[in-house]
JSON list of N, CA and C in Angstrom, two decimals:
[
{"chain": "E", "resi": 1, "resn": "MET", "atom": "N", "xyz": [1.06, -1.25, 0.21]},
{"chain": "E", "resi": 1, "resn": "MET", "atom": "CA", "xyz": [0.09, -0.08, 0.13]},
{"chain": "E", "resi": 1, "resn": "MET", "atom": "C", "xyz": [0.66, 1.38, -0.09]},
{"chain": "E", "resi": 2, "resn": "SER", "atom": "N", "xyz": [0.78, 2.24, -0.89]},
{"chain": "E", "resi": 2, "resn": "SER", "atom": "CA", "xyz": [1.46, 3.32, -1.00]},
{"chain": "E", "resi": 2, "resn": "SER", "atom": "C", "xyz": [1.14, 4.44, 0.17]},
{"chain": "E", "resi": 3, "resn": "LYS", "atom": "N", "xyz": [2.20, 4.92, 0.90]},
{"chain": "E", "resi": 3, "resn": "LYS", "atom": "CA", "xyz": [1.74, 5.95, 1.71]},
{"chain": "E", "resi": 3, "resn": "LYS", "atom": "C", "xyz": [0.76, 7.37, 1.08]},
{"chain": "E", "resi": 4, "resn": "GLU", "atom": "N", "xyz": [0.71, 7.02, -0.36]},
{"chain": "E", "resi": 4, "resn": "GLU", "atom": "CA", "xyz": [-0.07, 8.30, -1.15]},
{"chain": "E", "resi": 4, "resn": "GLU", "atom": "C", "xyz": [-1.53, 7.87, -0.92]},
{"chain": "E", "resi": 5, "resn": "THR", "atom": "N", "xyz": [-1.83, 6.69, -0.71]},
{"chain": "E", "resi": 5, "resn": "THR", "atom": "CA", "xyz": [-3.06, 5.99, -0.68]},
{"chain": "E", "resi": 5, "resn": "THR", "atom": "C", "xyz": [-3.87, 6.99, 0.37]},
{"chain": "E", "resi": 6, "resn": "CYS", "atom": "N", "xyz": [-5.03, 7.68, -0.08]},
{"chain": "E", "resi": 6, "resn": "CYS", "atom": "CA", "xyz": [-5.69, 8.31, 1.04]},
{"chain": "E", "resi": 6, "resn": "CYS", "atom": "C", "xyz": [-6.70, 7.39, 1.65]},
{"chain": "E", "resi": 7, "resn": "ALA", "atom": "N", "xyz": [-7.35, 7.74, 2.72]},
{"chain": "E", "resi": 7, "resn": "ALA", "atom": "CA", "xyz": [-8.25, 6.90, 3.75]},
{"chain": "E", "resi": 7, "resn": "ALA", "atom": "C", "xyz": [-9.34, 6.27, 2.84]},
{"chain": "E", "resi": 8, "resn": "TYR", "atom": "N", "xyz": [-10.10, 7.13, 2.27]},
{"chain": "E", "resi": 8, "resn": "TYR", "atom": "CA", "xyz": [-11.35, 6.75, 1.53]},
{"chain": "E", "resi": 8, "resn": "TYR", "atom": "C", "xyz": [-10.88, 5.47, 0.74]},
{"chain": "E", "resi": 9, "resn": "GLU", "atom": "N", "xyz": [-9.66, 5.73, -0.59]},
{"chain": "E", "resi": 9, "resn": "GLU", "atom": "CA", "xyz": [-8.98, 4.77, -1.12]},
{"chain": "E", "resi": 9, "resn": "GLU", "atom": "C", "xyz": [-8.62, 3.21, -0.39]},
{"chain": "E", "resi": 10, "resn": "GLU", "atom": "N", "xyz": [-8.19, 3.50, 0.77]},
{"chain": "E", "resi": 10, "resn": "GLU", "atom": "CA", "xyz": [-7.87, 2.37, 1.63]},
{"chain": "E", "resi": 10, "resn": "GLU", "atom": "C", "xyz": [-9.37, 1.83, 2.17]},
{"chain": "E", "resi": 11, "resn": "ILE", "atom": "N", "xyz": [-10.27, 2.35, 2.55]},
{"chain": "E", "resi": 11, "resn": "ILE", "atom": "CA", "xyz": [-11.26, 1.90, 3.06]},
{"chain": "E", "resi": 11, "resn": "ILE", "atom": "C", "xyz": [-11.96, 0.90, 1.60]},
{"chain": "E", "resi": 12, "resn": "ILE", "atom": "N", "xyz": [-12.25, 1.52, 0.71]},
{"chain": "E", "resi": 12, "resn": "ILE", "atom": "CA", "xyz": [-12.95, 1.32, -0.75]},
{"chain": "E", "resi": 12, "resn": "ILE", "atom": "C", "xyz": [-12.08, -0.22, -1.04]},
{"chain": "E", "resi": 13, "resn": "ASN", "atom": "N", "xyz": [-10.95, 0.00, -1.05]},
{"chain": "E", "resi": 13, "resn": "ASN", "atom": "CA", "xyz": [-10.07, -1.49, -1.45]},
{"chain": "E", "resi": 13, "resn": "ASN", "atom": "C", "xyz": [-10.30, -2.27, -0.21]},
{"chain": "E", "resi": 14, "resn": "ALA", "atom": "N", "xyz": [-10.22, -1.88, 0.78]},
{"chain": "E", "resi": 14, "resn": "ALA", "atom": "CA", "xyz": [-10.67, -2.96, 2.06]},
{"chain": "E", "resi": 14, "resn": "ALA", "atom": "C", "xyz": [-11.92, -3.65, 1.70]},
{"chain": "E", "resi": 15, "resn": "LEU", "atom": "N", "xyz": [-12.97, -2.72, 1.63]},
{"chain": "E", "resi": 15, "resn": "LEU", "atom": "CA", "xyz": [-14.10, -3.51, 1.61]},
{"chain": "E", "resi": 15, "resn": "LEU", "atom": "C", "xyz": [-14.29, -4.39, 0.49]},
{"chain": "E", "resi": 16, "resn": "ALA", "atom": "N", "xyz": [-13.56, -3.76, -0.84]},
{"chain": "E", "resi": 16, "resn": "ALA", "atom": "CA", "xyz": [-13.69, -4.62, -1.95]},
{"chain": "E", "resi": 16, "resn": "ALA", "atom": "C", "xyz": [-13.15, -6.00, -1.86]},
{"chain": "E", "resi": 17, "resn": "PHE", "atom": "N", "xyz": [-12.00, -5.83, -1.35]},
{"chain": "E", "resi": 17, "resn": "PHE", "atom": "CA", "xyz": [-11.35, -7.18, -0.74]},
{"chain": "E", "resi": 17, "resn": "PHE", "atom": "C", "xyz": [-12.21, -8.01, 0.08]},
{"chain": "E", "resi": 18, "resn": "TYR", "atom": "N", "xyz": [-12.62, -7.42, 1.28]},
{"chain": "E", "resi": 18, "resn": "TYR", "atom": "CA", "xyz": [-13.25, -8.16, 2.60]},
{"chain": "E", "resi": 18, "resn": "TYR", "atom": "C", "xyz": [-14.54, -8.94, 1.72]},
{"chain": "E", "resi": 19, "resn": "LEU", "atom": "N", "xyz": [-15.53, -8.10, 1.09]},
{"chain": "E", "resi": 19, "resn": "LEU", "atom": "CA", "xyz": [-16.70, -8.41, 0.75]},
{"chain": "E", "resi": 19, "resn": "LEU", "atom": "C", "xyz": [-16.81, -9.38, -0.71]},
{"chain": "E", "resi": 20, "resn": "GLY", "atom": "N", "xyz": [-15.28, -9.34, -1.30]},
{"chain": "E", "resi": 20, "resn": "GLY", "atom": "CA", "xyz": [-15.35, -10.02, -2.41]},
{"chain": "E", "resi": 20, "resn": "GLY", "atom": "C", "xyz": [-15.43, -11.66, -2.19]},
{"chain": "E", "resi": 21, "resn": "ASP", "atom": "N", "xyz": [-15.12, -12.44, -3.16]},
{"chain": "E", "resi": 21, "resn": "ASP", "atom": "CA", "xyz": [-15.34, -13.65, -3.35]},
{"chain": "E", "resi": 21, "resn": "ASP", "atom": "C", "xyz": [-14.01, -14.68, -3.15]},
{"chain": "E", "resi": 22, "resn": "GLY", "atom": "N", "xyz": [-12.80, -13.97, -2.83]},
{"chain": "E", "resi": 22, "resn": "GLY", "atom": "CA", "xyz": [-11.55, -14.65, -2.79]},
{"chain": "E", "resi": 22, "resn": "GLY", "atom": "C", "xyz": [-10.87, -14.58, -3.85]},
{"chain": "E", "resi": 23, "resn": "VAL", "atom": "N", "xyz": [-11.57, -14.41, -5.09]},
{"chain": "E", "resi": 23, "resn": "VAL", "atom": "CA", "xyz": [-10.97, -14.36, -6.43]},
{"chain": "E", "resi": 23, "resn": "VAL", "atom": "C", "xyz": [-11.28, -13.04, -6.96]},
{"chain": "E", "resi": 24, "resn": "HIS", "atom": "N", "xyz": [-12.40, -12.50, -6.96]},
{"chain": "E", "resi": 24, "resn": "HIS", "atom": "CA", "xyz": [-12.94, -11.32, -7.53]},
{"chain": "E", "resi": 24, "resn": "HIS", "atom": "C", "xyz": [-13.26, -10.22, -6.42]},
{"chain": "E", "resi": 25, "resn": "HIS", "atom": "N", "xyz": [-12.82, -8.87, -6.50]},
{"chain": "E", "resi": 25, "resn": "HIS", "atom": "CA", "xyz": [-13.16, -8.02, -5.40]},
{"chain": "E", "resi": 25, "resn": "HIS", "atom": "C", "xyz": [-14.61, -7.47, -5.59]},
{"chain": "E", "resi": 26, "resn": "ALA", "atom": "N", "xyz": [-15.17, -7.18, -4.72]},
{"chain": "E", "resi": 26, "resn": "ALA", "atom": "CA", "xyz": [-16.69, -6.56, -4.68]},
{"chain": "E", "resi": 26, "resn": "ALA", "atom": "C", "xyz": [-16.36, -5.18, -5.63]},
{"chain": "E", "resi": 27, "resn": "SER", "atom": "N", "xyz": [-17.44, -4.87, -6.22]},
{"chain": "E", "resi": 27, "resn": "SER", "atom": "CA", "xyz": [-17.72, -3.63, -6.79]},
{"chain": "E", "resi": 27, "resn": "SER", "atom": "C", "xyz": [-17.87, -2.58, -6.10]},
{"chain": "E", "resi": 28, "resn": "GLU", "atom": "N", "xyz": [-17.61, -1.33, -6.35]},
{"chain": "E", "resi": 28, "resn": "GLU", "atom": "CA", "xyz": [-18.07, -0.04, -5.40]},
{"chain": "E", "resi": 28, "resn": "GLU", "atom": "C", "xyz": [-19.65, -0.13, -5.52]},
{"chain": "E", "resi": 29, "resn": "ALA", "atom": "N", "xyz": [-20.47, -0.15, -6.26]},
{"chain": "E", "resi": 29, "resn": "ALA", "atom": "CA", "xyz": [-22.02, -0.60, -6.19]},
{"chain": "E", "resi": 29, "resn": "ALA", "atom": "C", "xyz": [-22.47, -1.53, -5.05]},
{"chain": "E", "resi": 30, "resn": "SER", "atom": "N", "xyz": [-21.44, -2.78, -5.14]},
{"chain": "E", "resi": 30, "resn": "SER", "atom": "CA", "xyz": [-22.20, -3.76, -4.28]},
{"chain": "E", "resi": 30, "resn": "SER", "atom": "C", "xyz": [-21.63, -3.37, -2.71]},
{"chain": "E", "resi": 31, "resn": "ILE", "atom": "N", "xyz": [-20.56, -2.76, -2.80]},
{"chain": "E", "resi": 31, "resn": "ILE", "atom": "CA", "xyz": [-20.03, -2.30, -1.36]},
{"chain": "E", "resi": 31, "resn": "ILE", "atom": "C", "xyz": [-21.08, -1.42, -0.99]},
{"chain": "E", "resi": 32, "resn": "ARG", "atom": "N", "xyz": [-21.41, -0.36, -1.71]},
{"chain": "E", "resi": 32, "resn": "ARG", "atom": "CA", "xyz": [-22.36, 0.58, -1.22]},
{"chain": "E", "resi": 32, "resn": "ARG", "atom": "C", "xyz": [-23.83, -0.22, -0.85]},
{"chain": "E", "resi": 33, "resn": "GLU", "atom": "N", "xyz": [-24.27, -1.06, -1.55]},
{"chain": "E", "resi": 33, "resn": "GLU", "atom": "CA", "xyz": [-25.22, -1.78, -1.37]},
{"chain": "E", "resi": 33, "resn": "GLU", "atom": "C", "xyz": [-25.38, -2.63, 0.00]},
{"chain": "E", "resi": 34, "resn": "VAL", "atom": "N", "xyz": [-24.19, -3.15, 0.39]},
{"chain": "E", "resi": 34, "resn": "VAL", "atom": "CA", "xyz": [-23.97, -3.99, 1.52]},
{"chain": "E", "resi": 34, "resn": "VAL", "atom": "C", "xyz": [-23.87, -3.08, 2.70]},
{"chain": "E", "resi": 35, "resn": "ILE", "atom": "N", "xyz": [-23.27, -2.04, 2.88]},
{"chain": "E", "resi": 35, "resn": "ILE", "atom": "CA", "xyz": [-22.95, -1.15, 3.74]},
{"chain": "E", "resi": 35, "resn": "ILE", "atom": "C", "xyz": [-24.23, -0.59, 4.02]},
{"chain": "E", "resi": 36, "resn": "GLY", "atom": "N", "xyz": [-25.00, -0.12, 3.05]},
{"chain": "E", "resi": 36, "resn": "GLY", "atom": "CA", "xyz": [-26.50, 0.39, 3.37]},
{"chain": "E", "resi": 36, "resn": "GLY", "atom": "C", "xyz": [-27.24, -0.27, 3.92]},
{"chain": "E", "resi": 37, "resn": "GLN", "atom": "N", "xyz": [-27.27, -1.73, 4.00]},
{"chain": "E", "resi": 37, "resn": "GLN", "atom": "CA", "xyz": [-28.04, -2.67, 4.65]},
{"chain": "E", "resi": 37, "resn": "GLN", "atom": "C", "xyz": [-27.47, -3.09, 6.00]},
{"chain": "E", "resi": 38, "resn": "GLU", "atom": "N", "xyz": [-26.51, -2.95, 6.37]},
{"chain": "E", "resi": 38, "resn": "GLU", "atom": "CA", "xyz": [-25.87, -3.28, 7.64]},
{"chain": "E", "resi": 38, "resn": "GLU", "atom": "C", "xyz": [-26.27, -2.73, 8.95]},
{"chain": "E", "resi": 39, "resn": "HIS", "atom": "N", "xyz": [-26.67, -3.43, 9.77]},
{"chain": "E", "resi": 39, "resn": "HIS", "atom": "CA", "xyz": [-27.01, -2.67, 11.09]},
{"chain": "E", "resi": 39, "resn": "HIS", "atom": "C", "xyz": [-25.64, -1.67, 11.76]},
{"chain": "E", "resi": 40, "resn": "ASP", "atom": "N", "xyz": [-24.58, -2.24, 11.63]},
{"chain": "E", "resi": 40, "resn": "ASP", "atom": "CA", "xyz": [-23.37, -1.58, 12.03]},
{"chain": "E", "resi": 40, "resn": "ASP", "atom": "C", "xyz": [-22.53, -1.38, 11.15]},
{"chain": "E", "resi": 41, "resn": "PRO", "atom": "N", "xyz": [-22.71, -0.42, 10.36]},
{"chain": "E", "resi": 41, "resn": "PRO", "atom": "CA", "xyz": [-21.59, -0.34, 9.03]},
{"chain": "E", "resi": 41, "resn": "PRO", "atom": "C", "xyz": [-20.32, 0.04, 9.59]},
{"chain": "E", "resi": 42, "resn": "ILE", "atom": "N", "xyz": [-20.06, 0.77, 10.59]},
{"chain": "E", "resi": 42, "resn": "ILE", "atom": "CA", "xyz": [-18.94, 1.14, 11.05]},
{"chain": "E", "resi": 42, "resn": "ILE", "atom": "C", "xyz": [-18.13, -0.12, 11.64]},
{"chain": "E", "resi": 43, "resn": "GLN", "atom": "N", "xyz": [-18.72, -1.14, 12.09]},
{"chain": "E", "resi": 43, "resn": "GLN", "atom": "CA", "xyz": [-17.98, -2.24, 12.40]},
{"chain": "E", "resi": 43, "resn": "GLN", "atom": "C", "xyz": [-17.56, -3.16, 11.19]},
{"chain": "E", "resi": 44, "resn": "VAL", "atom": "N", "xyz": [-18.35, -3.30, 10.08]},
{"chain": "E", "resi": 44, "resn": "VAL", "atom": "CA", "xyz": [-18.18, -4.00, 9.05]},
{"chain": "E", "resi": 44, "resn": "VAL", "atom": "C", "xyz": [-17.00, -3.20, 8.22]},
{"chain": "E", "resi": 45, "resn": "ILE", "atom": "N", "xyz": [-16.95, -1.62, 8.33]},
{"chain": "E", "resi": 45, "resn": "ILE", "atom": "CA", "xyz": [-15.77, -1.22, 7.67]},
{"chain": "E", "resi": 45, "resn": "ILE", "atom": "C", "xyz": [-14.42, -1.57, 8.46]},
{"chain": "E", "resi": 46, "resn": "ALA", "atom": "N", "xyz": [-14.65, -1.34, 9.85]},
{"chain": "E", "resi": 46, "resn": "ALA", "atom": "CA", "xyz": [-13.34, -1.80, 10.87]},
{"chain": "E", "resi": 46, "resn": "ALA", "atom": "C", "xyz": [-12.87, -3.15, 10.68]},
{"chain": "E", "resi": 47, "resn": "ASP", "atom": "N", "xyz": [-13.72, -4.13, 10.42]},
{"chain": "E", "resi": 47, "resn": "ASP", "atom": "CA", "xyz": [-13.23, -5.68, 10.01]},
{"chain": "E", "resi": 47, "resn": "ASP", "atom": "C", "xyz": [-12.79, -5.72, 8.82]},
{"chain": "E", "resi": 48, "resn": "ALA", "atom": "N", "xyz": [-13.39, -4.71, 7.86]},
{"chain": "E", "resi": 48, "resn": "ALA", "atom": "CA", "xyz": [-12.40, -4.93, 6.64]},
{"chain": "E", "resi": 48, "resn": "ALA", "atom": "C", "xyz": [-10.99, -4.58, 6.57]},
{"chain": "E", "resi": 49, "resn": "LEU", "atom": "N", "xyz": [-11.34, -3.44, 7.26]},
{"chain": "E", "resi": 49, "resn": "LEU", "atom": "CA", "xyz": [-9.83, -2.66, 7.25]},
{"chain": "E", "resi": 49, "resn": "LEU", "atom": "C", "xyz": [-8.52, -3.43, 8.02]},
{"chain": "E", "resi": 50, "resn": "ASP", "atom": "N", "xyz": [-9.24, -4.30, 9.13]},
{"chain": "E", "resi": 50, "resn": "ASP", "atom": "CA", "xyz": [-8.45, -5.07, 9.76]},
{"chain": "E", "resi": 50, "resn": "ASP", "atom": "C", "xyz": [-7.77, -6.20, 8.91]},
{"chain": "E", "resi": 51, "resn": "ASP", "atom": "N", "xyz": [-8.77, -6.85, 8.28]},
{"chain": "E", "resi": 51, "resn": "ASP", "atom": "CA", "xyz": [-8.66, -8.11, 7.47]},
{"chain": "E", "resi": 51, "resn": "ASP", "atom": "C", "xyz": [-7.50, -7.77, 6.21]},
{"chain": "E", "resi": 52, "resn": "TYR", "atom": "N", "xyz": [-8.09, -6.42, 5.53]},
{"chain": "E", "resi": 52, "resn": "TYR", "atom": "CA", "xyz": [-7.37, -5.92, 4.40]},
{"chain": "E", "resi": 52, "resn": "TYR", "atom": "C", "xyz": [-5.71, -5.74, 4.84]},
{"chain": "E", "resi": 53, "resn": "ARG", "atom": "N", "xyz": [-5.49, -5.14, 5.98]},
{"chain": "E", "resi": 53, "resn": "ARG", "atom": "CA", "xyz": [-4.18, -4.63, 6.40]},
{"chain": "E", "resi": 53, "resn": "ARG", "atom": "C", "xyz": [-3.58, -6.14, 6.60]},
{"chain": "E", "resi": 54, "resn": "ALA", "atom": "N", "xyz": [-4.00, -6.76, 7.19]},
{"chain": "E", "resi": 54, "resn": "ALA", "atom": "CA", "xyz": [-3.40, -8.31, 7.75]},
{"chain": "E", "resi": 54, "resn": "ALA", "atom": "C", "xyz": [-2.96, -9.19, 6.29]},
{"chain": "E", "resi": 55, "resn": "ASN", "atom": "N", "xyz": [-3.50, -8.82, 5.54]},
{"chain": "E", "resi": 55, "resn": "ASN", "atom": "CA", "xyz": [-3.38, -9.49, 4.52]},
{"chain": "E", "resi": 55, "resn": "ASN", "atom": "C", "xyz": [-2.60, -9.03, 3.30]},
{"chain": "E", "resi": 56, "resn": "ILE", "atom": "N", "xyz": [-2.52, -7.40, 3.28]},
{"chain": "E", "resi": 56, "resn": "ILE", "atom": "CA", "xyz": [-1.40, -6.97, 2.61]},
{"chain": "E", "resi": 56, "resn": "ILE", "atom": "C", "xyz": [-0.31, -6.89, 2.99]},
{"chain": "E", "resi": 57, "resn": "LYS", "atom": "N", "xyz": [0.00, -7.03, 4.28]},
{"chain": "E", "resi": 57, "resn": "LYS", "atom": "CA", "xyz": [1.41, -7.41, 4.74]},
{"chain": "E", "resi": 57, "resn": "LYS", "atom": "C", "xyz": [1.73, -8.64, 4.46]},
{"chain": "E", "resi": 58, "resn": "THR", "atom": "N", "xyz": [1.16, -9.85, 4.38]},
{"chain": "E", "resi": 58, "resn": "THR", "atom": "CA", "xyz": [1.82, -10.95, 4.30]},
{"chain": "E", "resi": 58, "resn": "THR", "atom": "C", "xyz": [1.79, -11.30, 2.44]},
{"chain": "E", "resi": 59, "resn": "GLU", "atom": "N", "xyz": [1.37, -10.38, 1.48]},
{"chain": "E", "resi": 59, "resn": "GLU", "atom": "CA", "xyz": [1.31, -10.62, 0.38]},
{"chain": "E", "resi": 59, "resn": "GLU", "atom": "C", "xyz": [2.84, -10.11, -0.26]}
]
């Protein structure tokens, strides 16, 4: 991950990774739909960031 990546980009990348199927990343439209339906969207975003950061470090 580049130091120049802004928070918005990191969140979108994390959610695309987290909500994807392991082969393909979720589209921004899919991300917005899922987040809009979540009871606690902040927790989903936090979980996605944690998972994404853990996996980025291992790649």
